[in-house]
PDB file of C-alpha atoms in Angstrom:
ATOM      1  CA  MET E   1      -5.759  21.166  -3.573  1.00 74.00           C
ATOM      2  CA  SER E   2      -9.269  22.261  -2.908  1.00 86.00           C
ATOM      3  CA  GLU E   3     -12.012  19.636  -2.610  1.00 91.00           C
ATOM      4  CA  ASN E   4     -14.748  22.244  -2.286  1.00 93.00           C
ATOM      5  CA  TYR E   5     -17.919  21.712  -4.338  1.00 93.00           C
ATOM      6  CA  SER E   6     -21.452  22.976  -4.517  1.00 93.00           C
ATOM      7  CA  PHE E   7     -24.409  21.773  -6.613  1.00 92.00           C
ATOM      8  CA  LYS E   8     -27.861  23.026  -7.315  1.00 92.00           C
ATOM      9  CA  ILE E   9     -30.687  20.668  -8.238  1.00 90.00           C
ATOM     10  CA  SER E  10     -33.520  22.350 -10.121  1.00 87.00           C
ATOM     11  CA  LYS E  11     -36.485  20.847 -11.842  1.00 82.00           C
ATOM     12  CA  ASN E  12     -34.688  19.630 -15.034  1.00 84.00           C
ATOM     13  CA  LYS E  13     -30.954  19.837 -14.295  1.00 89.00           C
ATOM     14  CA  ILE E  14     -28.087  19.632 -11.808  1.00 91.00           C
ATOM     15  CA  ASP E  15     -25.475  22.331 -11.946  1.00 94.00           C
ATOM     16  CA  ILE E  16     -22.182  21.264 -10.308  1.00 95.00           C
ATOM     17  CA  ASN E  17     -19.279  23.684  -9.383  1.00 95.00           C
ATOM     18  CA  ALA E  18     -16.088  22.576  -8.120  1.00 95.00           C
ATOM     19  CA  ASP E  19     -12.477  23.926  -7.846  1.00 89.00           C
ATOM     20  CA  SER E  20     -10.878  20.640  -8.748  1.00 91.00           C
ATOM     21  CA  ASN E  21     -11.417  17.033  -9.927  1.00 91.00           C
ATOM     22  CA  PHE E  22     -11.594  15.894  -6.232  1.00 91.00           C
ATOM     23  CA  GLY E  23     -14.393  18.373  -5.688  1.00 92.00           C
ATOM     24  CA  ILE E  24     -16.300  16.889  -8.543  1.00 93.00           C
ATOM     25  CA  ILE E  25     -15.739  13.394  -7.254  1.00 92.00           C
ATOM     26  CA  HIS E  26     -17.163  14.445  -3.871  1.00 93.00           C
ATOM     27  CA  ALA E  27     -20.199  16.230  -5.609  1.00 93.00           C
ATOM     28  CA  PHE E  28     -20.981  12.956  -7.429  1.00 91.00           C
ATOM     29  CA  THR E  29     -20.545  10.999  -4.270  1.00 91.00           C
ATOM     30  CA  SER E  30     -23.036  13.292  -2.533  1.00 90.00           C
ATOM     31  CA  LEU E  31     -25.481  12.860  -5.413  1.00 89.00           C
ATOM     32  CA  GLU E  32     -25.071   9.046  -5.422  1.00 86.00           C
ATOM     33  CA  GLN E  33     -25.950   9.068  -1.669  1.00 86.00           C
ATOM     34  CA  MET E  34     -29.041  11.168  -2.359  1.00 85.00           C
ATOM     35  CA  LEU E  35     -30.139   8.746  -5.049  1.00 80.00           C
ATOM     36  CA  TRP E  36     -29.702   5.691  -2.748  1.00 69.00           C
ATOM     37  CA  ASP E  37     -33.390   4.995  -2.864  1.00 69.00           C
ATOM     38  CA  GLN E  38     -33.991   4.577  -6.668  1.00 69.00           C
ATOM     39  CA  ASN E  39     -37.917   4.982  -6.063  1.00 70.00           C
ATOM     40  CA  LYS E  40     -37.521   8.484  -4.984  1.00 71.00           C
ATOM     41  CA  ASN E  41     -36.851  11.635  -7.051  1.00 72.00           C
ATOM     42  CA  LEU E  42     -34.322  14.245  -6.077  1.00 75.00           C
ATOM     43  CA  ASN E  43     -35.763  17.164  -4.261  1.00 78.00           C
ATOM     44  CA  ILE E  44     -34.953  20.578  -5.503  1.00 76.00           C
ATOM     45  CA  SER E  45     -31.995  21.600  -3.364  1.00 83.00           C
ATOM     46  CA  GLU E  46     -28.713  23.261  -3.127  1.00 89.00           C
ATOM     47  CA  ILE E  47     -25.655  22.001  -1.400  1.00 89.00           C
ATOM     48  CA  SER E  48     -22.203  23.675  -0.679  1.00 92.00           C
ATOM     49  CA  ASP E  49     -19.619  21.469   0.890  1.00 90.00           C
ATOM     50  CA  GLN E  50     -15.990  21.541   1.837  1.00 88.00           C
ATOM     51  CA  PRO E  51     -13.762  19.352   3.983  1.00 86.00           C
ATOM     52  CA  PHE E  52     -13.361  20.465   7.651  1.00 87.00           C
ATOM     53  CA  ILE E  53      -9.934  18.539   7.693  1.00 86.00           C
ATOM     54  CA  LYS E  54      -7.568  18.394   4.818  1.00 87.00           C
ATOM     55  CA  TYR E  55      -5.898  14.895   5.742  1.00 88.00           C
ATOM     56  CA  ARG E  56      -8.739  12.467   6.147  1.00 93.00           C
ATOM     57  CA  GLY E  57      -7.176   9.007   6.040  1.00 95.00           C
ATOM     58  CA  ILE E  58      -6.925   5.616   7.341  1.00 96.00           C
ATOM     59  CA  HIS E  59      -4.068   3.263   8.025  1.00 95.00           C
ATOM     60  CA  ILE E  60      -3.832  -0.381   6.928  1.00 95.00           C
ATOM     61  CA  ASP E  61      -0.955  -2.818   7.950  1.00 92.00           C
ATOM     62  CA  SER E  62      -0.472  -5.578   5.350  1.00 91.00           C
ATOM     63  CA  ALA E  63       3.056  -6.341   6.573  1.00 87.00           C
ATOM     64  CA  ARG E  64       1.749  -8.189   9.687  1.00 88.00           C
ATOM     65  CA  HIS E  65      -1.689  -9.101   8.096  1.00 90.00           C
ATOM     66  CA  PHE E  66      -1.557  -9.598   4.304  1.00 93.00           C
ATOM     67  CA  LEU E  67      -4.465  -8.125   2.602  1.00 95.00           C
ATOM     68  CA  PRO E  68      -5.303  -9.285  -1.006  1.00 96.00           C
ATOM     69  CA  MET E  69      -5.460  -6.386  -3.493  1.00 97.00           C
ATOM     70  CA  LYS E  70      -9.204  -6.799  -3.970  1.00 97.00           C
ATOM     71  CA  VAL E  71      -9.608  -6.132  -0.260  1.00 97.00           C
ATOM     72  CA  ILE E  72      -7.506  -3.006  -0.358  1.00 97.00           C
ATOM     73  CA  LYS E  73      -9.398  -1.813  -3.328  1.00 98.00           C
ATOM     74  CA  ARG E  74     -12.689  -2.414  -1.593  1.00 98.00           C
ATOM     75  CA  GLN E  75     -11.304  -0.305   1.357  1.00 97.00           C
ATOM     76  CA  VAL E  76     -10.468   2.438  -1.036  1.00 97.00           C
ATOM     77  CA  GLU E  77     -13.995   2.418  -2.437  1.00 96.00           C
ATOM     78  CA  ILE E  78     -15.390   2.706   1.051  1.00 96.00           C
ATOM     79  CA  MET E  79     -13.004   5.529   1.713  1.00 96.00           C
ATOM     80  CA  ARG E  80     -14.334   7.400  -1.383  1.00 95.00           C
ATOM     81  CA  ILE E  81     -17.883   6.932  -0.150  1.00 93.00           C
ATOM     82  CA  ASN E  82     -16.909   8.509   3.123  1.00 93.00           C
ATOM     83  CA  LYS E  83     -14.854  11.249   1.330  1.00 93.00           C
ATOM     84  CA  PHE E  84     -11.532  10.191   2.890  1.00 95.00           C
ATOM     85  CA  ASN E  85      -8.495  11.213   0.839  1.00 94.00           C
ATOM     86  CA  VAL E  86      -5.386   9.331   2.188  1.00 96.00           C
ATOM     87  CA  LEU E  87      -4.487   5.714   2.420  1.00 98.00           C
ATOM     88  CA  HIS E  88      -1.635   5.168   4.729  1.00 96.00           C
ATOM     89  CA  TRP E  89      -0.205   1.730   3.671  1.00 95.00           C
ATOM     90  CA  HIS E  90       2.076   0.078   6.129  1.00 92.00           C
ATOM     91  CA  ILE E  91       3.542  -2.402   3.595  1.00 91.00           C
ATOM     92  CA  THR E  92       6.698  -3.540   5.308  1.00 87.00           C
ATOM     93  CA  ASP E  93       7.799  -4.450   8.886  1.00 85.00           C
ATOM     94  CA  ASP E  94       9.841  -6.997  10.889  1.00 82.00           C
ATOM     95  CA  GLU E  95       7.369  -9.664   9.942  1.00 82.00           C
ATOM     96  CA  SER E  96       7.608  -9.305   6.129  1.00 86.00           C
ATOM     97  CA  PHE E  97       8.681  -7.266   3.140  1.00 87.00           C
ATOM     98  CA  PRO E  98       5.969  -8.314   0.805  1.00 91.00           C
ATOM     99  CA  TYR E  99       7.085  -5.964  -2.053  1.00 88.00           C
ATOM    100  CA  VAL E 100       8.971  -7.144  -5.147  1.00 89.00           C
ATOM    101  CA  SER E 101      11.921  -4.765  -5.430  1.00 85.00           C
ATOM    102  CA  LYS E 102      13.371  -4.532  -8.980  1.00 86.00           C
ATOM    103  CA  ILE E 103      16.634  -3.034  -7.629  1.00 86.00           C
ATOM    104  CA  TYR E 104      17.050  -5.427  -4.623  1.00 83.00           C
ATOM    105  CA  PRO E 105      15.175  -8.578  -5.671  1.00 85.00           C
ATOM    106  CA  ASN E 106      16.590 -10.312  -2.424  1.00 85.00           C
ATOM    107  CA  LEU E 107      14.877  -7.817  -0.297  1.00 85.00           C
ATOM    108  CA  THR E 108      11.620  -9.495  -1.015  1.00 87.00           C
ATOM    109  CA  ASN E 109      10.389 -11.367   2.060  1.00 87.00           C
ATOM    110  CA  PRO E 110       6.846 -12.582   1.385  1.00 90.00           C
ATOM    111  CA  TRP E 111       4.123 -12.570   4.034  1.00 90.00           C
ATOM    112  CA  THR E 112       3.749 -16.181   5.279  1.00 90.00           C
ATOM    113  CA  ASN E 113       0.510 -17.392   6.564  1.00 90.00           C
ATOM    114  CA  PRO E 114       1.173 -18.569  10.135  1.00 90.00           C
ATOM    115  CA  ASN E 115      -1.536 -21.225   9.811  1.00 93.00           C
ATOM    116  CA  ASN E 116      -0.100 -22.567   6.634  1.00 93.00           C
ATOM    117  CA  PRO E 117       3.690 -21.713   6.062  1.00 92.00           C
ATOM    118  CA  THR E 118       3.446 -22.884   2.412  1.00 94.00           C
ATOM    119  CA  GLU E 119       1.192 -19.861   1.585  1.00 92.00           C
ATOM    120  CA  LYS E 120       3.534 -16.799   0.768  1.00 93.00           C
ATOM    121  CA  TYR E 121       2.194 -13.622  -0.626  1.00 94.00           C
ATOM    122  CA  VAL E 122       3.726 -10.461  -2.187  1.00 94.00           C
ATOM    123  CA  TYR E 123       2.643  -7.311  -4.008  1.00 94.00           C
ATOM    124  CA  THR E 124       4.166  -6.773  -7.435  1.00 93.00           C
ATOM    125  CA  MET E 125       5.078  -3.286  -8.839  1.00 92.00           C
ATOM    126  CA  ALA E 126       2.279  -3.652 -11.351  1.00 94.00           C
ATOM    127  CA  GLU E 127      -0.175  -4.314  -8.448  1.00 96.00           C
ATOM    128  CA  ILE E 128       1.013  -1.368  -6.467  1.00 95.00           C
ATOM    129  CA  GLU E 129       0.914   0.927  -9.571  1.00 95.00           C
ATOM    130  CA  ASP E 130      -2.640  -0.202 -10.350  1.00 97.00           C
ATOM    131  CA  LEU E 131      -3.714   0.475  -6.738  1.00 97.00           C
ATOM    132  CA  ILE E 132      -2.101   3.976  -6.848  1.00 96.00           C
ATOM    133  CA  GLU E 133      -3.888   4.811 -10.223  1.00 97.00           C
ATOM    134  CA  PHE E 134      -7.326   3.224  -8.982  1.00 97.00           C
ATOM    135  CA  SER E 135      -7.086   5.325  -5.725  1.00 97.00           C
ATOM    136  CA  ALA E 136      -6.096   8.527  -7.497  1.00 95.00           C
ATOM    137  CA  ASN E 137      -9.098   8.138  -9.760  1.00 94.00           C
ATOM    138  CA  LEU E 138     -11.236   8.168  -6.643  1.00 94.00           C
ATOM    139  CA  GLY E 139      -9.498  11.205  -5.191  1.00 92.00           C
ATOM    140  CA  ILE E 140      -7.333   9.215  -2.794  1.00 95.00           C
ATOM    141  CA  ARG E 141      -3.552   9.450  -2.245  1.00 95.00           C
ATOM    142  CA  VAL E 142      -1.660   6.277  -1.320  1.00 97.00           C
ATOM    143  CA  ILE E 143       1.284   6.790   1.061  1.00 95.00           C
ATOM    144  CA  PRO E 144       3.246   3.432   1.224  1.00 91.00           C
ATOM    145  CA  GLU E 145       5.258   3.107   4.473  1.00 88.00           C
ATOM    146  CA  PHE E 146       8.603   1.325   4.341  1.00 83.00           C
ATOM    147  CA  ASP E 147       9.343   1.425   8.138  1.00 73.00           C
ATOM    148  CA  THR E 148      13.008   2.514   8.700  1.00 73.00           C
ATOM    149  CA  PRO E 149      15.301   2.803  10.505  1.00 67.00           C
ATOM    150  CA  GLY E 150      13.558   0.427  12.792  1.00 70.00           C
ATOM    151  CA  HIS E 151      11.550  -2.596  11.949  1.00 72.00           C
ATOM    152  CA  THR E 152      14.119  -3.792   9.228  1.00 76.00           C
ATOM    153  CA  ALA E 153      14.479  -7.553  10.318  1.00 76.00           C
ATOM    154  CA  SER E 154      12.686  -8.566   7.244  1.00 76.00           C
ATOM    155  CA  TRP E 155      15.374  -6.894   5.129  1.00 75.00           C
ATOM    156  CA  SER E 156      18.179  -9.209   6.352  1.00 72.00           C
ATOM    157  CA  GLY E 157      17.928 -11.521   3.453  1.00 72.00           C
ATOM    158  CA  VAL E 158      19.546  -9.141   0.906  1.00 75.00           C
ATOM    159  CA  SER E 159      23.108  -9.857   2.028  1.00 75.00           C
ATOM    160  CA  LYS E 160      24.989  -9.980   5.205  1.00 74.00           C
ATOM    161  CA  ASP E 161      26.249  -6.370   4.999  1.00 74.00           C
ATOM    162  CA  PHE E 162      22.923  -4.902   3.953  1.00 75.00           C
ATOM    163  CA  ILE E 163      21.789  -4.133   7.581  1.00 74.00           C
ATOM    164  CA  ALA E 164      24.101  -2.638  10.191  1.00 72.00           C
ATOM    165  CA  LYS E 165      24.529  -4.787  13.264  1.00 70.00           C
ATOM    166  CA  CYS E 166      24.184  -2.785  16.340  1.00 71.00           C
ATOM    167  CA  ASN E 167      24.982  -4.196  19.752  1.00 69.00           C
ATOM    168  CA  ALA E 168      22.799  -2.583  22.416  1.00 63.00           C
ATOM    169  CA  GLN E 169      24.697  -2.243  25.800  1.00 62.00           C
ATOM    170  CA  ARG E 170      22.767  -1.362  28.901  1.00 56.00           C
TER     171      ARG E 170
END
């Protein structure tokens, strides 16, 4: 989907043209950056912009280092300001499976604070859905990564037959 936009600031109005909602979001982001100093007026100007690279993303790893949802949302807001469009979210790994599965509830293996093992954290389906909607409204796609076929030690709590036991011989 196109993220191109242009706008023209004249004496009494601002005309914005965009091919999609994402272009409009980027146009408003540019205007917001131009208005950073509230004591200054916008100069009469014209801007036409488009992304040089289609996939502009970052990667976070909350399987090894749990991040509260408010921290992830803050990161998404920073991504919007910088016109990034993909959040690659490494949500599970050997260390934890901090996702509450409706189909396999025993799959949940909370992230445990190494400094305080009584602190355990998970992401609920409602929190994940909220993050996806929040991000989409800012023009950012969330790609959750459930790391398979490797890095599945955290899945072993489902049942004794849930993970294949492979004996590596050298």
